[in-house]
PDB file of N, CA and C in Angstrom:
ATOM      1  N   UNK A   1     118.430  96.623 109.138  1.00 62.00           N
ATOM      2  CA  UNK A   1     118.195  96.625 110.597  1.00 62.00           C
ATOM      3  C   UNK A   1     116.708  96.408 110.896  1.00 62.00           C
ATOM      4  N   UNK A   2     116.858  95.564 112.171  1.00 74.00           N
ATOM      5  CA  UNK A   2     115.253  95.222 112.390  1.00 74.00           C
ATOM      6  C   UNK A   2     114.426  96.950 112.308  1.00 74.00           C
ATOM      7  N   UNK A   3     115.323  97.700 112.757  1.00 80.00           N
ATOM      8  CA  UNK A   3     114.263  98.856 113.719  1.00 80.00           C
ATOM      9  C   UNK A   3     114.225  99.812 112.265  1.00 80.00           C
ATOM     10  N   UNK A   4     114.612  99.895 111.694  1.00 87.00           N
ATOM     11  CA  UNK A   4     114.396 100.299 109.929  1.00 87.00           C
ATOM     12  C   UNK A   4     113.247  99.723 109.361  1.00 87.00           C
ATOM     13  N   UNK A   5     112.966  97.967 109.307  1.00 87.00           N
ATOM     14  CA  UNK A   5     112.199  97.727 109.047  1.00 87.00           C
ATOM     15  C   UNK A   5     110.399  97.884 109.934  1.00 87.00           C
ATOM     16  N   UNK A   6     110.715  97.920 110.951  1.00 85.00           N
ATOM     17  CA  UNK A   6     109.353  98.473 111.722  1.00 85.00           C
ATOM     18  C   UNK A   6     109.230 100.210 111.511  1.00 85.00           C
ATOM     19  N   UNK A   7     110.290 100.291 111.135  1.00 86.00           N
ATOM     20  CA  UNK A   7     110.258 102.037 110.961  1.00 86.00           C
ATOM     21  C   UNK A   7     109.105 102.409 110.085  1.00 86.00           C
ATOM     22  N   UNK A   8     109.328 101.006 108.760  1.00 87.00           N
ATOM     23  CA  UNK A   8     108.857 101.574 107.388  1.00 87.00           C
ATOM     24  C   UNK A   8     107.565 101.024 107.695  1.00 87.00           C
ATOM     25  N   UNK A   9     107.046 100.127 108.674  1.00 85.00           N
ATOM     26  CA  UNK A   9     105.530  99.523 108.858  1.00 85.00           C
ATOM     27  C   UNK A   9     105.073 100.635 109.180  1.00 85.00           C
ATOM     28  N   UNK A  10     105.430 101.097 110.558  1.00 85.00           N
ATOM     29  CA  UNK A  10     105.091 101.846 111.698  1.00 85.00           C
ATOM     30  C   UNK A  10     104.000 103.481 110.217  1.00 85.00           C
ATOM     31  N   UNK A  11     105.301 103.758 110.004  1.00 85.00           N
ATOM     32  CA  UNK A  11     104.587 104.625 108.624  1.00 85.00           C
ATOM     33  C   UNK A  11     104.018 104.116 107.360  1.00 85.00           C
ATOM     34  N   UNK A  12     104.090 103.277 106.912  1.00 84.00           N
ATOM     35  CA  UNK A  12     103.144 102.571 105.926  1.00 84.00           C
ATOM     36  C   UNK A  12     101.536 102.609 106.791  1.00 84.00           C
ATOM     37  N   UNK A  13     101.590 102.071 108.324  1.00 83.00           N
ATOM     38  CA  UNK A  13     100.406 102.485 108.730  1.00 83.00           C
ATOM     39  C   UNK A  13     100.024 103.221 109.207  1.00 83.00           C
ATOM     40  N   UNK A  14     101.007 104.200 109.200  1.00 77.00           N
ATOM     41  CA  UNK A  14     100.234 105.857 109.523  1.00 77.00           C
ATOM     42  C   UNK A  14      99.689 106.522 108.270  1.00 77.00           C
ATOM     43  N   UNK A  15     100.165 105.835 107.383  1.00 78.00           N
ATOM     44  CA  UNK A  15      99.782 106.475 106.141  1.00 78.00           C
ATOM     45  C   UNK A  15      98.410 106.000 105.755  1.00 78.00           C
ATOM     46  N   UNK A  16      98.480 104.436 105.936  1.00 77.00           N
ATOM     47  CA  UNK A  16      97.058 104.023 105.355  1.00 77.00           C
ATOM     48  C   UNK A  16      96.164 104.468 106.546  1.00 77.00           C
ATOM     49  N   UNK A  17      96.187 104.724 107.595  1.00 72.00           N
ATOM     50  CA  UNK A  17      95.246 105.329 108.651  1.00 72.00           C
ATOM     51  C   UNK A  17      94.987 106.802 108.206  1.00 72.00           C
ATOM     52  N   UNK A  18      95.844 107.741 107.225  1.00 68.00           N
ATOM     53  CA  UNK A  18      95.635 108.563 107.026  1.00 68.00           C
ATOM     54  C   UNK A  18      94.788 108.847 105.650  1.00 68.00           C
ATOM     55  N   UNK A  19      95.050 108.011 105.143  1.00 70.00           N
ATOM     56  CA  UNK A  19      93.779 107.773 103.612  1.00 70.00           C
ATOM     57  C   UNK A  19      92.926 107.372 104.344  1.00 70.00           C
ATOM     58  N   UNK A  20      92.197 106.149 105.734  1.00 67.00           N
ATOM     59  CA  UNK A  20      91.602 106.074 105.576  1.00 67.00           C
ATOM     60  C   UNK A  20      90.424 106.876 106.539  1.00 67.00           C
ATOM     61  N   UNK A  21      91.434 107.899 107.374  1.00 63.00           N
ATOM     62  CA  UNK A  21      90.588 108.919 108.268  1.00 63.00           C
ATOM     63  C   UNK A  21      90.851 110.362 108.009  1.00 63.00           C
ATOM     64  N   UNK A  22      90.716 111.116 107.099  1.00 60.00           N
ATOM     65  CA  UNK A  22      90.843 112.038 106.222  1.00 60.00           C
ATOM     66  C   UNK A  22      91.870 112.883 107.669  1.00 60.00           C
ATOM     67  N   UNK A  23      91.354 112.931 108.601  1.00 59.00           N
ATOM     68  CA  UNK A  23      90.858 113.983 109.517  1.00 59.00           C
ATOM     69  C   UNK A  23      92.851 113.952 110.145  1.00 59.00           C
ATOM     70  N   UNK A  24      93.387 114.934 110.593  1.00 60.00           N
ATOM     71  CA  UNK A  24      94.792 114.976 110.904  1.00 60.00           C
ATOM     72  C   UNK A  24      95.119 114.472 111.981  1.00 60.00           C
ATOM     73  N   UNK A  25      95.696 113.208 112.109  1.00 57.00           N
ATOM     74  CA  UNK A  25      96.117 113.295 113.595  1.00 57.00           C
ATOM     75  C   UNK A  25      97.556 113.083 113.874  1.00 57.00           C
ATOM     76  N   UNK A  26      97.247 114.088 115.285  1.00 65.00           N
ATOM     77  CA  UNK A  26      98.651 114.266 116.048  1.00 65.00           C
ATOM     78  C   UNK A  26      99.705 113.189 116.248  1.00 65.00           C
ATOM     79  N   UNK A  27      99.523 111.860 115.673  1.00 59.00           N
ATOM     80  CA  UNK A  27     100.628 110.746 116.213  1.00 59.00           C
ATOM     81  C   UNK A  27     101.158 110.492 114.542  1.00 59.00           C
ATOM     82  N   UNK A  28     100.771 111.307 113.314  1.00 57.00           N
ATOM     83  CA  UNK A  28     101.121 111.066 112.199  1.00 57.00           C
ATOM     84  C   UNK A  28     102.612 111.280 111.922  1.00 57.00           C
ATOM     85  N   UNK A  29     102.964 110.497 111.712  1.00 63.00           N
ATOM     86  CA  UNK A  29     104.829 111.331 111.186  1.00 63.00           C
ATOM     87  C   UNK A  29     104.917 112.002 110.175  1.00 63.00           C
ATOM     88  N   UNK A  30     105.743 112.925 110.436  1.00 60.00           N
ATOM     89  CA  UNK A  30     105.880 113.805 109.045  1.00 60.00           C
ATOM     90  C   UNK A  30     107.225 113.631 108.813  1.00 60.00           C
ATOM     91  N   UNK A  31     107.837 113.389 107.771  1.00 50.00           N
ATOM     92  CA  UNK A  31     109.090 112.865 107.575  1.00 50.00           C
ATOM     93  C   UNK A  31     109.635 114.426 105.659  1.00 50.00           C
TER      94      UNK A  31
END
């Protein structure tokens, strides 16, 4: 499904935003 695949971007770049801003932020998913 399309919305599966933006699912897995959407968090692939919360993740690399999260390596690359140490600092926690509130729009991070926690799964």
């Amino acid at each position: 499904m399309a919305h599966s695949f933006y699912l897995v971007l959407f968090i692939e770049k919360g993740w690399s935003a999260l390596i690359s801003h140490p600092v926690p932020l509130p729009l991070t998913p926690r799964m």
